[in-house]
mmCIF file of C-alpha atoms and ligand atoms in Angstrom:
data_model
loop_
_atom_site.group_PDB
_atom_site.id
_atom_site.type_symbol
_atom_site.label_atom_id
_atom_site.label_comp_id
_atom_site.label_asym_id
_atom_site.label_seq_id
_atom_site.Cartn_x
_atom_site.Cartn_y
_atom_site.Cartn_z
ATOM 1 C CA UNK A 1 -15.658 17.016 -20.692
ATOM 2 C CA UNK A 2 -14.517 15.955 -17.261
ATOM 3 C CA UNK A 3 -12.249 12.988 -16.843
ATOM 4 C CA UNK A 4 -12.049 11.744 -13.272
ATOM 5 C CA UNK A 5 -9.839 8.942 -12.122
ATOM 6 C CA UNK A 6 -11.078 6.852 -9.267
ATOM 7 C CA UNK A 7 -8.380 4.383 -8.470
ATOM 8 C CA UNK A 8 -8.948 3.057 -5.079
ATOM 9 C CA UNK A 9 -11.508 1.760 -2.667
ATOM 10 C CA UNK A 10 -9.668 1.191 0.586
ATOM 11 C CA UNK A 11 -10.276 -2.145 2.226
ATOM 12 C CA UNK A 12 -9.888 -1.771 5.958
ATOM 13 C CA UNK A 13 -10.173 -5.392 7.083
ATOM 14 C CA UNK A 14 -8.033 -8.457 6.696
ATOM 15 C CA UNK A 15 -9.751 -11.457 5.107
ATOM 16 C CA UNK A 16 -9.442 -14.580 7.258
ATOM 17 C CA UNK A 17 -9.741 -17.506 4.896
ATOM 18 C CA UNK A 18 -7.546 -20.343 3.691
ATOM 19 C CA UNK A 19 -7.082 -18.603 0.412
ATOM 20 C CA UNK A 20 -3.481 -17.704 -0.447
ATOM 21 C CA UNK A 21 -0.427 -19.921 -0.935
ATOM 22 C CA UNK A 22 2.981 -18.228 -1.221
ATOM 23 C CA UNK A 23 5.936 -20.215 -2.553
ATOM 24 C CA UNK A 24 9.516 -18.968 -2.627
ATOM 25 C CA UNK A 25 12.828 -18.504 -0.922
ATOM 26 C CA UNK A 26 13.309 -17.613 2.740
ATOM 27 C CA UNK A 27 16.856 -16.467 3.185
ATOM 28 C CA UNK A 28 19.557 -14.453 4.798
ATOM 29 C CA UNK A 29 20.974 -11.586 2.779
ATOM 30 C CA UNK A 30 24.028 -9.353 2.953
ATOM 31 C CA UNK A 31 23.282 -6.024 1.305
ATOM 32 C CA UNK A 32 25.384 -3.017 0.465
ATOM 33 C CA UNK A 33 23.833 0.212 -0.792
ATOM 34 C CA UNK A 34 25.331 3.711 -1.102
ATOM 35 C CA UNK A 35 23.692 4.401 2.297
ATOM 36 C CA UNK A 36 24.994 1.489 4.330
ATOM 37 C CA UNK A 37 25.770 -2.147 4.677
ATOM 38 C CA UNK A 38 24.358 -5.144 6.500
ATOM 39 C CA UNK A 39 26.015 -8.560 6.647
ATOM 40 C CA UNK A 40 23.089 -10.626 7.865
ATOM 41 C CA UNK A 41 19.446 -9.752 7.511
ATOM 42 C CA UNK A 42 16.434 -11.921 6.887
ATOM 43 C CA UNK A 43 15.285 -11.935 3.262
ATOM 44 C CA UNK A 44 14.026 -14.190 0.530
ATOM 45 C CA UNK A 45 11.225 -13.618 -1.953
ATOM 46 C CA UNK A 46 8.574 -15.488 0.049
ATOM 47 C CA UNK A 47 9.463 -13.566 3.209
ATOM 48 C CA UNK A 48 8.784 -10.236 1.495
ATOM 49 C CA UNK A 49 5.610 -11.514 -0.182
ATOM 50 C CA UNK A 50 4.306 -12.796 3.176
ATOM 51 C CA UNK A 51 5.068 -9.582 5.073
ATOM 52 C CA UNK A 52 3.258 -7.530 2.440
ATOM 53 C CA UNK A 53 0.273 -9.832 1.803
ATOM 54 C CA UNK A 54 -0.445 -10.507 5.485
ATOM 55 C CA UNK A 55 -1.746 -6.957 5.800
ATOM 56 C CA UNK A 56 -4.684 -7.953 3.613
ATOM 57 C CA UNK A 57 -5.309 -11.685 3.939
ATOM 58 C CA UNK A 58 -4.600 -14.355 6.573
ATOM 59 C CA UNK A 59 -3.410 -16.967 6.920
ATOM 60 C CA UNK A 60 -0.675 -16.886 4.346
ATOM 61 C CA UNK A 61 0.047 -20.524 3.517
ATOM 62 C CA UNK A 62 3.812 -20.431 3.136
ATOM 63 C CA UNK A 63 5.788 -23.052 1.172
ATOM 64 C CA UNK A 64 9.560 -22.729 1.537
ATOM 65 C CA UNK A 65 12.704 -24.273 2.968
ATOM 66 C CA UNK A 66 15.190 -23.027 5.582
ATOM 67 C CA UNK A 67 18.253 -24.380 7.347
ATOM 68 C CA UNK A 68 19.218 -24.775 11.011
ATOM 69 C CA UNK A 69 20.404 -21.158 11.104
ATOM 70 C CA UNK A 70 17.022 -19.568 10.411
ATOM 71 C CA UNK A 71 16.191 -17.759 13.656
ATOM 72 C CA UNK A 72 13.185 -18.895 15.677
ATOM 73 C CA UNK A 73 12.398 -15.208 16.341
ATOM 74 C CA UNK A 74 11.997 -14.641 12.597
ATOM 75 C CA UNK A 75 9.627 -17.613 12.357
ATOM 76 C CA UNK A 76 7.676 -16.302 15.360
ATOM 77 C CA UNK A 77 7.457 -12.852 13.804
ATOM 78 C CA UNK A 78 5.942 -14.357 10.645
ATOM 79 C CA UNK A 79 3.547 -16.543 12.675
ATOM 80 C CA UNK A 80 2.370 -13.454 14.586
ATOM 81 C CA UNK A 81 1.339 -11.989 11.240
ATOM 82 C CA UNK A 82 -0.752 -15.009 10.336
ATOM 83 C CA UNK A 83 1.845 -16.796 8.221
ATOM 84 C CA UNK A 84 1.203 -20.538 8.373
ATOM 85 C CA UNK A 85 4.585 -22.291 8.348
ATOM 86 C CA UNK A 86 3.364 -25.890 8.015
ATOM 87 C CA UNK A 87 4.722 -25.937 4.444
ATOM 88 C CA UNK A 88 8.157 -24.611 5.436
ATOM 89 C CA UNK A 89 10.698 -27.424 5.654
ATOM 90 C CA UNK A 90 13.493 -27.019 8.205
ATOM 91 C CA UNK A 91 16.688 -28.878 7.265
ATOM 92 C CA UNK A 92 18.677 -29.669 10.412
ATOM 93 C CA UNK A 93 22.138 -30.081 8.879
ATOM 94 C CA UNK A 94 22.257 -27.359 6.239
ATOM 95 C CA UNK A 95 22.288 -23.578 6.117
ATOM 96 C CA UNK A 96 19.550 -21.364 4.735
ATOM 97 C CA UNK A 97 19.806 -19.854 1.268
ATOM 98 C CA UNK A 98 22.223 -16.915 1.386
ATOM 99 C CA UNK A 99 22.335 -14.060 -1.108
ATOM 100 C CA UNK A 100 24.522 -10.997 -1.195
ATOM 101 C CA UNK A 101 24.185 -7.956 -3.437
ATOM 102 C CA UNK A 102 25.704 -4.540 -3.891
ATOM 103 C CA UNK A 103 23.739 -1.662 -5.411
ATOM 104 C CA UNK A 104 25.179 0.931 -7.749
ATOM 105 C CA UNK A 105 24.728 4.658 -7.136
ATOM 106 C CA UNK A 106 21.511 4.793 -9.238
ATOM 107 C CA UNK A 107 19.929 2.065 -7.015
ATOM 108 C CA UNK A 108 18.285 0.513 -10.109
ATOM 109 C CA UNK A 109 21.175 -1.800 -10.845
ATOM 110 C CA UNK A 110 23.055 -4.164 -8.570
ATOM 111 C CA UNK A 111 25.734 -6.812 -8.676
ATOM 112 C CA UNK A 112 25.039 -10.173 -7.123
ATOM 113 C CA UNK A 113 28.150 -10.960 -5.057
ATOM 114 C CA UNK A 114 27.198 -14.331 -3.560
ATOM 115 C CA UNK A 115 24.460 -16.891 -4.161
ATOM 116 C CA UNK A 116 24.851 -19.815 -1.732
ATOM 117 C CA UNK A 117 21.938 -22.089 -2.559
ATOM 118 C CA UNK A 118 22.451 -24.294 0.536
ATOM 119 C CA UNK A 119 18.991 -25.795 1.322
ATOM 120 C CA UNK A 120 17.454 -24.240 -1.790
ATOM 121 C CA UNK A 121 19.580 -26.518 -3.977
ATOM 122 C CA UNK A 122 17.496 -29.535 -2.904
ATOM 123 C CA UNK A 123 14.162 -27.755 -2.620
ATOM 124 C CA UNK A 124 11.309 -30.089 -3.545
ATOM 125 C CA UNK A 125 8.298 -28.194 -2.243
ATOM 126 C CA UNK A 126 5.485 -30.205 -0.736
ATOM 127 C CA UNK A 127 2.055 -28.583 -0.566
ATOM 128 C CA UNK A 128 0.451 -29.721 2.724
ATOM 129 C CA UNK A 129 -3.061 -31.189 2.494
ATOM 130 C CA UNK A 130 -4.342 -28.358 4.649
ATOM 131 C CA UNK A 131 -3.338 -25.865 1.911
ATOM 132 C CA UNK A 132 -5.415 -27.635 -0.765
ATOM 133 C CA UNK A 133 -8.382 -25.629 -1.969
ATOM 134 C CA UNK A 134 -6.553 -22.286 -1.742
ATOM 135 C CA UNK A 135 -7.937 -19.912 -4.335
ATOM 136 C CA UNK A 136 -4.817 -17.835 -4.913
ATOM 137 C CA UNK A 137 -1.254 -18.980 -5.572
ATOM 138 C CA UNK A 138 1.798 -16.714 -5.692
ATOM 139 C CA UNK A 139 4.918 -18.388 -7.093
ATOM 140 C CA UNK A 140 7.992 -16.388 -6.099
ATOM 141 C CA UNK A 141 11.148 -16.434 -8.187
ATOM 142 C CA UNK A 142 12.489 -20.019 -8.245
ATOM 143 C CA UNK A 143 13.534 -22.555 -10.866
ATOM 144 C CA UNK A 144 10.570 -22.932 -13.265
ATOM 145 C CA UNK A 145 10.579 -26.721 -12.735
ATOM 146 C CA UNK A 146 10.059 -26.138 -8.996
ATOM 147 C CA UNK A 147 7.248 -23.661 -9.681
ATOM 148 C CA UNK A 148 5.608 -26.206 -12.037
ATOM 149 C CA UNK A 149 5.825 -28.941 -9.396
ATOM 150 C CA UNK A 150 3.754 -26.788 -7.019
ATOM 151 C CA UNK A 151 1.009 -26.202 -9.590
ATOM 152 C CA UNK A 152 0.929 -29.952 -10.341
ATOM 153 C CA UNK A 153 0.359 -30.709 -6.645
ATOM 154 C CA UNK A 154 -2.790 -28.603 -6.488
ATOM 155 C CA UNK A 155 -5.771 -30.997 -6.597
ATOM 156 C CA UNK A 156 -7.977 -28.118 -7.684
ATOM 157 C CA UNK A 157 -6.488 -25.350 -9.797
ATOM 158 C CA UNK A 158 -6.436 -22.076 -7.837
ATOM 159 C CA UNK A 159 -8.645 -19.320 -9.290
ATOM 160 C CA UNK A 160 -5.572 -17.186 -9.904
ATOM 161 C CA UNK A 161 -1.939 -18.206 -10.276
ATOM 162 C CA UNK A 162 0.636 -15.405 -10.314
ATOM 163 C CA UNK A 163 4.366 -15.896 -10.784
ATOM 164 C CA UNK A 164 7.596 -13.985 -10.712
ATOM 165 C CA UNK A 165 10.781 -14.956 -12.509
ATOM 166 C CA UNK A 166 14.122 -13.484 -13.529
ATOM 167 C CA UNK A 167 16.587 -13.263 -16.441
ATOM 168 C CA UNK A 168 18.692 -16.111 -14.969
ATOM 169 C CA UNK A 169 15.915 -18.642 -15.721
ATOM 170 C CA UNK A 170 15.447 -17.187 -19.208
ATOM 171 C CA UNK A 171 19.162 -17.909 -19.788
ATOM 172 C CA UNK A 172 19.325 -21.442 -18.402
ATOM 173 C CA UNK A 173 15.774 -22.885 -18.300
ATOM 174 C CA UNK A 174 13.787 -21.290 -21.130
ATOM 175 C CA UNK A 175 11.912 -24.472 -22.220
ATOM 176 C CA UNK A 176 10.654 -25.091 -18.642
ATOM 177 C CA UNK A 177 9.824 -21.397 -18.247
ATOM 178 C CA UNK A 178 7.719 -21.488 -21.430
ATOM 179 C CA UNK A 179 5.956 -24.638 -20.184
ATOM 180 C CA UNK A 180 5.155 -22.809 -16.943
ATOM 181 C CA UNK A 181 3.933 -19.607 -18.607
ATOM 182 C CA UNK A 182 1.082 -21.551 -20.211
ATOM 183 C CA UNK A 183 -0.060 -22.619 -16.714
ATOM 184 C CA UNK A 184 -0.282 -19.190 -15.038
ATOM 185 C CA UNK A 185 -2.603 -16.173 -15.130
ATOM 186 C CA UNK A 186 -0.297 -13.322 -14.077
ATOM 187 C CA UNK A 187 3.407 -12.827 -14.744
ATOM 188 C CA UNK A 188 5.496 -10.126 -13.064
ATOM 189 C CA UNK A 189 8.852 -9.186 -14.591
ATOM 190 C CA UNK A 190 10.941 -6.051 -14.850
ATOM 191 C CA UNK A 191 11.365 -4.138 -18.098
ATOM 192 C CA UNK A 192 14.699 -5.678 -19.128
ATOM 193 C CA UNK A 193 13.334 -9.180 -18.414
ATOM 194 C CA UNK A 194 10.232 -8.449 -20.519
ATOM 195 C CA UNK A 195 12.507 -7.373 -23.384
ATOM 196 C CA UNK A 196 14.687 -10.475 -23.025
ATOM 197 C CA UNK A 197 11.747 -12.878 -22.880
ATOM 198 C CA UNK A 198 9.969 -11.389 -25.887
ATOM 199 C CA UNK A 199 12.904 -10.233 -27.998
ATOM 200 C CA UNK A 200 11.027 -6.921 -28.439
ATOM 201 C CA UNK A 201 12.323 -3.525 -27.359
ATOM 202 C CA UNK A 202 8.943 -1.785 -27.254
ATOM 203 C CA UNK A 203 7.257 -2.773 -23.993
ATOM 204 C CA UNK A 204 3.846 -2.726 -25.686
ATOM 205 C CA UNK A 205 5.029 -5.216 -28.304
ATOM 206 C CA UNK A 206 6.838 -7.192 -25.596
ATOM 207 C CA UNK A 207 3.627 -7.395 -23.561
ATOM 208 C CA UNK A 208 1.640 -8.637 -26.536
ATOM 209 C CA UNK A 209 4.258 -11.310 -27.282
ATOM 210 C CA UNK A 210 4.478 -12.459 -23.641
ATOM 211 C CA UNK A 211 0.703 -12.691 -23.214
ATOM 212 C CA UNK A 212 0.672 -14.983 -26.265
ATOM 213 C CA UNK A 213 2.974 -17.292 -24.279
ATOM 214 C CA UNK A 214 0.255 -17.862 -21.655
ATOM 215 C CA UNK A 215 -0.384 -15.284 -18.929
ATOM 216 C CA UNK A 216 -3.584 -13.273 -19.452
ATOM 217 C CA UNK A 217 -2.217 -10.488 -17.273
ATOM 218 C CA UNK A 218 1.297 -9.099 -17.374
ATOM 219 C CA UNK A 219 2.899 -6.675 -14.959
ATOM 220 C CA UNK A 220 6.094 -4.976 -16.079
ATOM 221 C CA UNK A 221 7.917 -3.344 -13.157
ATOM 222 C CA UNK A 222 10.034 -0.303 -13.893
ATOM 223 C CA UNK A 223 11.531 0.427 -10.483
ATOM 224 C CA UNK A 224 11.380 4.133 -9.660
ATOM 225 C CA UNK A 225 9.249 4.637 -12.802
ATOM 226 C CA UNK A 226 6.365 2.519 -11.539
ATOM 227 C CA UNK A 227 4.628 -0.446 -13.144
ATOM 228 C CA UNK A 228 2.525 -1.297 -16.199
ATOM 229 C CA UNK A 229 -0.389 -3.724 -16.104
ATOM 230 C CA UNK A 230 -1.391 -5.301 -19.420
ATOM 231 C CA UNK A 231 -4.473 -7.381 -20.242
ATOM 232 C CA UNK A 232 -5.696 -8.025 -23.788
ATOM 233 C CA UNK A 233 -5.656 -4.588 -25.461
ATOM 234 C CA UNK A 234 -5.800 -2.665 -22.182
ATOM 235 C CA UNK A 235 -2.984 -1.102 -20.255
ATOM 236 C CA UNK A 236 -2.845 0.609 -16.864
ATOM 237 C CA UNK A 237 0.072 2.685 -15.652
ATOM 238 C CA UNK A 238 0.883 3.029 -11.958
ATOM 239 C CA UNK A 239 3.506 5.477 -10.754
ATOM 240 C CA UNK A 240 6.092 4.822 -8.094
ATOM 241 C CA UNK A 241 5.994 7.229 -5.185
ATOM 242 C CA UNK A 242 8.715 9.848 -5.695
ATOM 243 C CA UNK A 243 10.740 9.255 -2.520
ATOM 244 C CA UNK A 244 13.478 11.536 -1.269
ATOM 245 C CA UNK A 245 15.639 8.583 -0.458
ATOM 246 C CA UNK A 246 15.605 4.972 -1.567
ATOM 247 C CA UNK A 247 17.629 3.243 1.131
ATOM 248 C CA UNK A 248 17.555 -0.394 -0.022
ATOM 249 C CA UNK A 249 15.527 -1.724 -2.994
ATOM 250 C CA UNK A 250 16.038 -5.398 -2.046
ATOM 251 C CA UNK A 251 12.732 -7.237 -2.090
ATOM 252 C CA UNK A 252 10.749 -4.329 -3.555
ATOM 253 C CA UNK A 253 9.504 -6.525 -6.420
ATOM 254 C CA UNK A 254 8.432 -9.303 -4.051
ATOM 255 C CA UNK A 255 6.778 -6.795 -1.733
ATOM 256 C CA UNK A 256 4.903 -5.384 -4.737
ATOM 257 C CA UNK A 257 3.754 -8.921 -5.579
ATOM 258 C CA UNK A 258 2.644 -9.475 -1.966
ATOM 259 C CA UNK A 259 0.535 -6.310 -1.900
ATOM 260 C CA UNK A 260 -0.914 -7.129 -5.332
ATOM 261 C CA UNK A 261 -1.926 -10.725 -4.590
ATOM 262 C CA UNK A 262 -2.909 -9.863 -0.988
ATOM 263 C CA UNK A 263 -5.411 -7.306 -2.241
ATOM 264 C CA UNK A 264 -6.829 -9.729 -4.825
ATOM 265 C CA UNK A 265 -7.128 -12.554 -2.302
ATOM 266 C CA UNK A 266 -8.824 -10.191 0.138
ATOM 267 C CA UNK A 267 -11.373 -8.875 -2.369
ATOM 268 C CA UNK A 268 -11.657 -12.164 -4.328
ATOM 269 C CA UNK A 269 -12.192 -10.047 -7.425
ATOM 270 C CA UNK A 270 -9.860 -10.857 -10.320
ATOM 271 C CA UNK A 271 -11.268 -8.364 -12.825
ATOM 272 C CA UNK A 272 -8.915 -6.006 -14.689
ATOM 273 C CA UNK A 273 -10.551 -3.085 -12.836
ATOM 274 C CA UNK A 274 -9.695 -4.565 -9.443
ATOM 275 C CA UNK A 275 -6.203 -5.484 -10.630
ATOM 276 C CA UNK A 276 -5.602 -1.765 -11.199
ATOM 277 C CA UNK A 277 -6.260 -1.190 -7.496
ATOM 278 C CA UNK A 278 -4.075 -4.198 -6.665
ATOM 279 C CA UNK A 279 -1.205 -2.654 -8.643
ATOM 280 C CA UNK A 280 -1.560 0.557 -6.620
ATOM 281 C CA UNK A 281 -1.630 -1.438 -3.365
ATOM 282 C CA UNK A 282 1.489 -3.330 -4.497
ATOM 283 C CA UNK A 283 3.232 -0.079 -5.401
ATOM 284 C CA UNK A 284 2.374 1.411 -2.011
ATOM 285 C CA UNK A 285 3.777 -1.626 -0.189
ATOM 286 C CA UNK A 286 6.962 -1.522 -2.289
ATOM 287 C CA UNK A 287 7.428 2.150 -1.428
ATOM 288 C CA UNK A 288 7.658 1.177 2.262
ATOM 289 C CA UNK A 289 10.039 -1.682 1.597
ATOM 290 C CA UNK A 290 12.758 0.522 0.111
ATOM 291 C CA UNK A 291 12.824 2.907 3.091
ATOM 292 C CA UNK A 292 14.994 0.674 5.304
ATOM 293 C CA UNK A 293 17.238 -2.380 5.037
ATOM 294 C CA UNK A 294 15.589 -5.692 4.152
ATOM 295 C CA UNK A 295 12.047 -6.147 5.485
ATOM 296 C CA UNK A 296 12.694 -3.854 8.494
ATOM 297 C CA UNK A 297 10.177 -1.205 7.430
ATOM 298 C CA UNK A 298 7.551 -3.824 6.533
ATOM 299 C CA UNK A 299 7.732 -5.098 10.107
ATOM 300 C CA UNK A 300 7.038 -1.611 11.505
ATOM 301 C CA UNK A 301 4.147 -0.287 9.455
ATOM 302 C CA UNK A 302 0.535 -0.313 10.582
ATOM 303 C CA UNK A 303 -2.677 -0.538 8.614
ATOM 304 C CA UNK A 304 -3.105 3.229 9.111
ATOM 305 C CA UNK A 305 0.319 3.845 7.533
ATOM 306 C CA UNK A 306 -0.679 1.690 4.574
ATOM 307 C CA UNK A 307 -4.011 3.439 4.065
ATOM 308 C CA UNK A 308 -2.323 6.859 4.220
ATOM 309 C CA UNK A 309 0.292 5.742 1.679
ATOM 310 C CA UNK A 310 -2.375 4.379 -0.694
ATOM 311 C CA UNK A 311 -4.201 7.724 -0.450
ATOM 312 C CA UNK A 312 -0.935 9.461 -1.358
ATOM 313 C CA UNK A 313 -0.791 7.306 -4.482
ATOM 314 C CA UNK A 314 -4.351 8.163 -5.395
ATOM 315 C CA UNK A 315 -3.583 11.888 -4.998
ATOM 316 C CA UNK A 316 -0.464 11.473 -7.101
ATOM 317 C CA UNK A 317 -2.428 10.429 -10.169
ATOM 318 C CA UNK A 318 -5.821 12.027 -9.542
ATOM 319 C CA UNK A 319 -6.632 14.858 -11.871
ATOM 320 C CA UNK A 320 -9.510 16.699 -13.499
ATOM 321 C CA UNK A 321 -9.116 17.874 -17.050
ATOM 322 C CA UNK A 322 -11.390 20.157 -18.963
ATOM 323 C CA UNK A 323 -11.057 19.397 -22.661
ATOM 324 C CA UNK A 324 -12.129 22.351 -24.791
HETATM 325 P P1 AMP B 1 14.373 -8.794 -5.380
HETATM 326 O O1 AMP B 1 15.076 -7.579 -4.860
HETATM 327 O O2 AMP B 1 12.907 -8.572 -5.614
HETATM 328 O O3 AMP B 1 15.076 -9.387 -6.560
HETATM 329 O O4 AMP B 1 14.412 -9.899 -4.236
HETATM 330 C C1 AMP B 1 15.521 -10.065 -3.439
HETATM 331 C C2 AMP B 1 15.340 -11.311 -2.583
HETATM 332 O O5 AMP B 1 15.340 -12.453 -3.432
HETATM 333 C C3 AMP B 1 16.484 -11.455 -1.614
HETATM 334 O O6 AMP B 1 15.978 -11.389 -0.296
HETATM 335 C C4 AMP B 1 17.115 -12.813 -1.916
HETATM 336 O O7 AMP B 1 17.287 -13.595 -0.766
HETATM 337 C C5 AMP B 1 16.143 -13.481 -2.884
HETATM 338 N N1 AMP B 1 16.845 -14.128 -4.001
HETATM 339 C C6 AMP B 1 17.926 -13.674 -4.679
HETATM 340 N N2 AMP B 1 18.305 -14.564 -5.644
HETATM 341 C C7 AMP B 1 17.439 -15.605 -5.577
HETATM 342 C C8 AMP B 1 17.290 -16.858 -6.281
HETATM 343 N N3 AMP B 1 18.139 -17.210 -7.259
HETATM 344 N N4 AMP B 1 16.274 -17.670 -5.929
HETATM 345 C C9 AMP B 1 15.429 -17.321 -4.951
HETATM 346 N N5 AMP B 1 15.506 -16.186 -4.235
HETATM 347 C C10 AMP B 1 16.497 -15.318 -4.533
#
């Protein structure tokens, strides 16, 4: 018997439709890894999602908040990539959200050194009228109450709502998080977060428990060990590209989410089969993100680079077996 895996149909064009809303932080970060240090680089979950997704779908309807210090050049760079900033509030007398982290030698764990909420502390996102009718919604990691307020503003429920979250919200806002989980279709978390949320050590049991909380699709990210996609009784495993050097993992999860939702919004196909491809696209985008500090590498890559990287992923898991 021959078993052939066909993972990917490459999609060469960008879809130009008002179809994707991205909500999340836009920030400045200070990052230290075993390979270097930067005191001031643009970051934020929504920034990474937008850089990744804009390779597949435009415009990206961004909802965020920044302070007076957010550079015009960074805004222009995003606009050039089809990111619509009408939903990004600029607060004239406050600084942008600032986050600082230091990675350990294994690059899978990090210490958060500083979280200065600044403008993010008062973030009450407003979805502009022109964003209404968007079919896809990506909620980056934010307080669950803020994520809920965005869903409630949508006059028509998007076809697919995906969200990210983190252990912090499980610790301090579990009731709101559970209320939100019922409202979404896709949840992305890492393995330790999946275990915390479900109280199960086995990721298969954890997935089953989390899907009972609401999301029909669950993605569990495992850093350098790839990602798992769960839906009903099905599971798909995507590898991470074995890279010689991971320079800076900041934003890799958000970049994964951007590639994933960007591919879905481009193809408008939310079947489990197409989500498998979306997970590979997300993994490919994340593999670029970690190659340089912050979103630097995401700003450099071309569509040809992305296609070549996706092909590498397909080759990585493509095999023929003869069962005797
Ligand atoms: P990740 O590496 O995927 O966890 O994403 C890192 C990005 O998330 C950084 O660019 C930070 O600016 C941003 N970030 C860190 N903490 C928070 C938070 N509490 N709320 C929103 N964004 C955050």
